mmCIF file of N, CA and C in Angstrom:
data_model
loop_
_atom_site.group_PDB
_atom_site.id
_atom_site.type_symbol
_atom_site.label_atom_id
_atom_site.label_comp_id
_atom_site.label_asym_id
_atom_site.label_seq_id
_atom_site.Cartn_x
_atom_site.Cartn_y
_atom_site.Cartn_z
ATOM 1 N N UNK A 633 118.614 19.566 -138.662
ATOM 2 C CA UNK A 633 118.522 18.412 -139.537
ATOM 3 C C UNK A 633 118.925 18.829 -140.947
ATOM 4 N N UNK A 634 119.605 17.934 -141.594
ATOM 5 C CA UNK A 634 120.025 18.193 -142.956
ATOM 6 C C UNK A 634 119.237 17.289 -143.895
ATOM 7 N N UNK A 635 118.049 17.741 -144.275
ATOM 8 C CA UNK A 635 117.176 16.960 -145.142
ATOM 9 C C UNK A 635 117.360 17.400 -146.587
ATOM 10 N N UNK A 636 117.144 16.470 -147.492
ATOM 11 C CA UNK A 636 117.249 16.812 -148.906
ATOM 12 C C UNK A 636 116.053 17.657 -149.326
ATOM 13 N N UNK A 637 116.174 18.263 -150.506
ATOM 14 C CA UNK A 637 115.121 19.139 -151.004
ATOM 15 C C UNK A 637 113.830 18.372 -151.254
ATOM 16 N N UNK A 638 113.941 17.152 -151.743
ATOM 17 C CA UNK A 638 112.746 16.345 -151.997
ATOM 18 C C UNK A 638 111.959 16.037 -150.733
ATOM 19 N N UNK A 639 112.660 15.767 -149.652
ATOM 20 C CA UNK A 639 111.989 15.487 -148.378
ATOM 21 C C UNK A 639 111.325 16.750 -147.840
ATOM 22 N N UNK A 640 111.984 17.898 -148.001
ATOM 23 C CA UNK A 640 111.396 19.157 -147.546
ATOM 24 C C UNK A 640 110.137 19.495 -148.338
ATOM 25 N N UNK A 641 110.173 19.261 -149.643
ATOM 26 C CA UNK A 641 108.987 19.504 -150.469
ATOM 27 C C UNK A 641 107.862 18.569 -150.048
ATOM 28 N N UNK A 642 108.182 17.319 -149.775
ATOM 29 C CA UNK A 642 107.176 16.360 -149.320
ATOM 30 C C UNK A 642 106.555 16.799 -147.995
ATOM 31 N N UNK A 643 107.355 17.314 -147.090
ATOM 32 C CA UNK A 643 106.841 17.788 -145.804
ATOM 33 C C UNK A 643 105.912 18.987 -146.003
ATOM 34 N N UNK A 644 106.268 19.900 -146.907
ATOM 35 C CA UNK A 644 105.418 21.062 -147.174
ATOM 36 C C UNK A 644 104.100 20.625 -147.814
ATOM 37 N N UNK A 645 104.151 19.644 -148.719
ATOM 38 C CA UNK A 645 102.929 19.132 -149.347
ATOM 39 C C UNK A 645 102.036 18.464 -148.311
ATOM 40 N N UNK A 646 102.624 17.721 -147.396
ATOM 41 C CA UNK A 646 101.845 17.083 -146.328
ATOM 42 C C UNK A 646 101.201 18.149 -145.444
ATOM 43 N N UNK A 647 101.925 19.211 -145.128
ATOM 44 C CA UNK A 647 101.352 20.310 -144.338
ATOM 45 C C UNK A 647 100.191 20.967 -145.077
ATOM 46 N N UNK A 648 100.339 21.155 -146.385
ATOM 47 C CA UNK A 648 99.269 21.773 -147.166
ATOM 48 C C UNK A 648 98.030 20.884 -147.187
ATOM 49 N N UNK A 649 98.199 19.588 -147.383
ATOM 50 C CA UNK A 649 97.051 18.684 -147.396
ATOM 51 C C UNK A 649 96.375 18.613 -146.026
ATOM 52 N N UNK A 650 97.175 18.612 -144.972
ATOM 53 C CA UNK A 650 96.634 18.623 -143.621
ATOM 54 C C UNK A 650 95.828 19.901 -143.384
ATOM 55 N N UNK A 651 96.333 21.033 -143.874
ATOM 56 C CA UNK A 651 95.632 22.301 -143.715
ATOM 57 C C UNK A 651 94.356 22.350 -144.546
ATOM 58 N N UNK A 652 94.363 21.717 -145.715
ATOM 59 C CA UNK A 652 93.143 21.646 -146.529
ATOM 60 C C UNK A 652 92.058 20.883 -145.785
ATOM 61 N N UNK A 653 92.428 19.777 -145.165
ATOM 62 C CA UNK A 653 91.448 18.991 -144.403
ATOM 63 C C UNK A 653 90.893 19.816 -143.247
ATOM 64 N N UNK A 654 91.749 20.526 -142.548
ATOM 65 C CA UNK A 654 91.294 21.362 -141.435
ATOM 66 C C UNK A 654 90.373 22.468 -141.939
ATOM 67 N N UNK A 655 90.710 23.086 -143.071
ATOM 68 C CA UNK A 655 89.877 24.137 -143.641
ATOM 69 C C UNK A 655 88.514 23.629 -144.077
ATOM 70 N N UNK A 656 88.474 22.438 -144.680
ATOM 71 C CA UNK A 656 87.196 21.853 -145.099
ATOM 72 C C UNK A 656 86.310 21.574 -143.890
ATOM 73 N N UNK A 657 86.886 20.997 -142.862
ATOM 74 C CA UNK A 657 86.108 20.684 -141.659
ATOM 75 C C UNK A 657 85.601 21.964 -140.997
ATOM 76 N N UNK A 658 86.447 22.997 -140.944
ATOM 77 C CA UNK A 658 86.016 24.256 -140.341
ATOM 78 C C UNK A 658 84.898 24.902 -141.148
ATOM 79 N N UNK A 659 84.999 24.840 -142.475
ATOM 80 C CA UNK A 659 83.933 25.388 -143.309
ATOM 81 C C UNK A 659 82.633 24.628 -143.147
ATOM 82 N N UNK A 660 82.716 23.317 -143.044
ATOM 83 C CA UNK A 660 81.502 22.515 -142.838
ATOM 84 C C UNK A 660 80.867 22.794 -141.480
ATOM 85 N N UNK A 661 81.690 22.977 -140.473
ATOM 86 C CA UNK A 661 81.153 23.275 -139.139
ATOM 87 C C UNK A 661 80.526 24.674 -139.116
ATOM 88 N N UNK A 662 81.138 25.614 -139.829
ATOM 89 C CA UNK A 662 80.651 26.998 -139.821
ATOM 90 C C UNK A 662 79.359 27.170 -140.632
ATOM 91 N N UNK A 663 79.132 26.318 -141.616
ATOM 92 C CA UNK A 663 77.972 26.471 -142.500
ATOM 93 C C UNK A 663 76.687 26.048 -141.797
ATOM 94 N N UNK A 664 75.650 26.867 -141.980
ATOM 95 C CA UNK A 664 74.311 26.536 -141.494
ATOM 96 C C UNK A 664 73.415 26.351 -142.706
ATOM 97 N N UNK A 665 72.455 25.432 -142.665
ATOM 98 C CA UNK A 665 71.637 25.152 -143.852
ATOM 99 C C UNK A 665 70.822 26.345 -144.355
ATOM 100 N N UNK A 666 70.490 27.279 -143.507
ATOM 101 C CA UNK A 666 69.640 28.395 -143.931
ATOM 102 C C UNK A 666 70.435 29.583 -144.455
ATOM 103 N N UNK A 667 71.750 29.519 -144.445
ATOM 104 C CA UNK A 667 72.573 30.647 -144.885
ATOM 105 C C UNK A 667 73.271 30.307 -146.202
ATOM 106 N N UNK A 668 73.746 31.318 -146.941
ATOM 107 C CA UNK A 668 74.496 31.040 -148.169
ATOM 108 C C UNK A 668 75.844 30.376 -147.876
ATOM 109 N N UNK A 669 76.418 29.770 -148.911
ATOM 110 C CA UNK A 669 77.667 29.033 -148.723
ATOM 111 C C UNK A 669 78.909 29.918 -148.749
ATOM 112 N N UNK A 670 78.790 31.142 -149.255
ATOM 113 C CA UNK A 670 79.940 32.029 -149.403
ATOM 114 C C UNK A 670 80.713 32.300 -148.124
ATOM 115 N N UNK A 671 80.037 32.695 -147.036
ATOM 116 C CA UNK A 671 80.788 32.943 -145.800
ATOM 117 C C UNK A 671 81.483 31.698 -145.253
ATOM 118 N N UNK A 672 80.905 30.530 -145.470
ATOM 119 C CA UNK A 672 81.553 29.304 -145.003
ATOM 120 C C UNK A 672 82.829 29.035 -145.801
ATOM 121 N N UNK A 673 82.804 29.325 -147.126
ATOM 122 C CA UNK A 673 84.010 29.175 -147.943
ATOM 123 C C UNK A 673 85.107 30.127 -147.467
ATOM 124 N N UNK A 674 84.728 31.369 -147.197
ATOM 125 C CA UNK A 674 85.710 32.340 -146.730
ATOM 126 C C UNK A 674 86.277 31.945 -145.369
ATOM 127 N N UNK A 675 85.433 31.447 -144.494
ATOM 128 C CA UNK A 675 85.886 31.034 -143.174
ATOM 129 C C UNK A 675 86.851 29.850 -143.294
ATOM 130 N N UNK A 676 86.491 28.872 -144.132
ATOM 131 C CA UNK A 676 87.370 27.723 -144.344
ATOM 132 C C UNK A 676 88.694 28.124 -144.962
ATOM 133 N N UNK A 677 88.661 29.094 -145.889
ATOM 134 C CA UNK A 677 89.901 29.590 -146.476
ATOM 135 C C UNK A 677 90.786 30.294 -145.470
ATOM 136 N N UNK A 678 90.176 31.032 -144.584
ATOM 137 C CA UNK A 678 90.950 31.685 -143.525
ATOM 138 C C UNK A 678 91.581 30.690 -142.569
ATOM 139 N N UNK A 679 90.824 29.667 -142.227
ATOM 140 C CA UNK A 679 91.354 28.627 -141.347
ATOM 141 C C UNK A 679 92.475 27.868 -142.049
ATOM 142 N N UNK A 680 92.316 27.618 -143.354
ATOM 143 C CA UNK A 680 93.375 26.963 -144.122
ATOM 144 C C UNK A 680 94.658 27.783 -144.071
ATOM 145 N N UNK A 681 94.548 29.079 -144.334
ATOM 146 C CA UNK A 681 95.735 29.933 -144.309
ATOM 147 C C UNK A 681 96.393 29.978 -142.938
ATOM 148 N N UNK A 682 95.574 30.054 -141.910
ATOM 149 C CA UNK A 682 96.125 30.086 -140.555
ATOM 150 C C UNK A 682 96.793 28.789 -140.156
ATOM 151 N N UNK A 683 96.181 27.670 -140.496
ATOM 152 C CA UNK A 683 96.774 26.392 -140.105
ATOM 153 C C UNK A 683 98.029 26.072 -140.915
ATOM 154 N N UNK A 684 98.054 26.468 -142.203
ATOM 155 C CA UNK A 684 99.267 26.262 -143.000
ATOM 156 C C UNK A 684 100.409 27.115 -142.460
ATOM 157 N N UNK A 685 100.102 28.361 -142.115
ATOM 158 C CA UNK A 685 101.124 29.227 -141.527
ATOM 159 C C UNK A 685 101.639 28.655 -140.221
ATOM 160 N N UNK A 686 100.738 28.175 -139.380
ATOM 161 C CA UNK A 686 101.137 27.606 -138.098
ATOM 162 C C UNK A 686 102.008 26.373 -138.294
ATOM 163 N N UNK A 687 101.632 25.493 -139.210
ATOM 164 C CA UNK A 687 102.433 24.287 -139.470
ATOM 165 C C UNK A 687 103.836 24.647 -139.944
ATOM 166 N N UNK A 688 103.921 25.584 -140.881
ATOM 167 C CA UNK A 688 105.232 25.944 -141.413
ATOM 168 C C UNK A 688 106.091 26.670 -140.378
ATOM 169 N N UNK A 689 105.484 27.496 -139.533
ATOM 170 C CA UNK A 689 106.249 28.170 -138.478
ATOM 171 C C UNK A 689 106.782 27.167 -137.473
ATOM 172 N N UNK A 690 105.971 26.187 -137.106
ATOM 173 C CA UNK A 690 106.426 25.172 -136.148
ATOM 174 C C UNK A 690 107.562 24.346 -136.748
ATOM 175 N N UNK A 691 107.422 23.937 -138.004
ATOM 176 C CA UNK A 691 108.483 23.151 -138.627
ATOM 177 C C UNK A 691 109.747 23.959 -138.824
ATOM 178 N N UNK A 692 109.620 25.248 -139.079
ATOM 179 C CA UNK A 692 110.793 26.099 -139.211
ATOM 180 C C UNK A 692 111.488 26.289 -137.863
ATOM 181 N N UNK A 693 110.711 26.451 -136.810
ATOM 182 C CA UNK A 693 111.312 26.636 -135.491
ATOM 183 C C UNK A 693 111.966 25.355 -134.979
ATOM 184 N N UNK A 694 111.518 24.208 -135.461
ATOM 185 C CA UNK A 694 112.159 22.943 -135.100
ATOM 186 C C UNK A 694 113.342 22.623 -136.018
ATOM 187 N N UNK A 695 113.664 23.532 -136.937
ATOM 188 C CA UNK A 695 114.774 23.396 -137.884
ATOM 189 C C UNK A 695 114.592 22.219 -138.824
ATOM 190 N N UNK A 696 113.356 21.914 -139.174
ATOM 191 C CA UNK A 696 113.092 20.854 -140.134
ATOM 192 C C UNK A 696 113.080 21.443 -141.536
ATOM 193 N N UNK A 697 112.582 22.662 -141.692
ATOM 194 C CA UNK A 697 112.575 23.312 -143.000
ATOM 195 C C UNK A 697 113.685 24.335 -143.084
#
């Protein structure tokens, strides 16, 4: 696909926002009320990084980016 730069940037921003939502949900699921919040933040950040990487790899392999 021959997409313009603006469309590619929009797709990357959408992937980042989607990954933020996934990271927030994973952090909320990982957090327990009796434990500190730090490990849940780290877990959510790791999930964010993994899901963003996965989204970008899939879009690159489909020749969208």
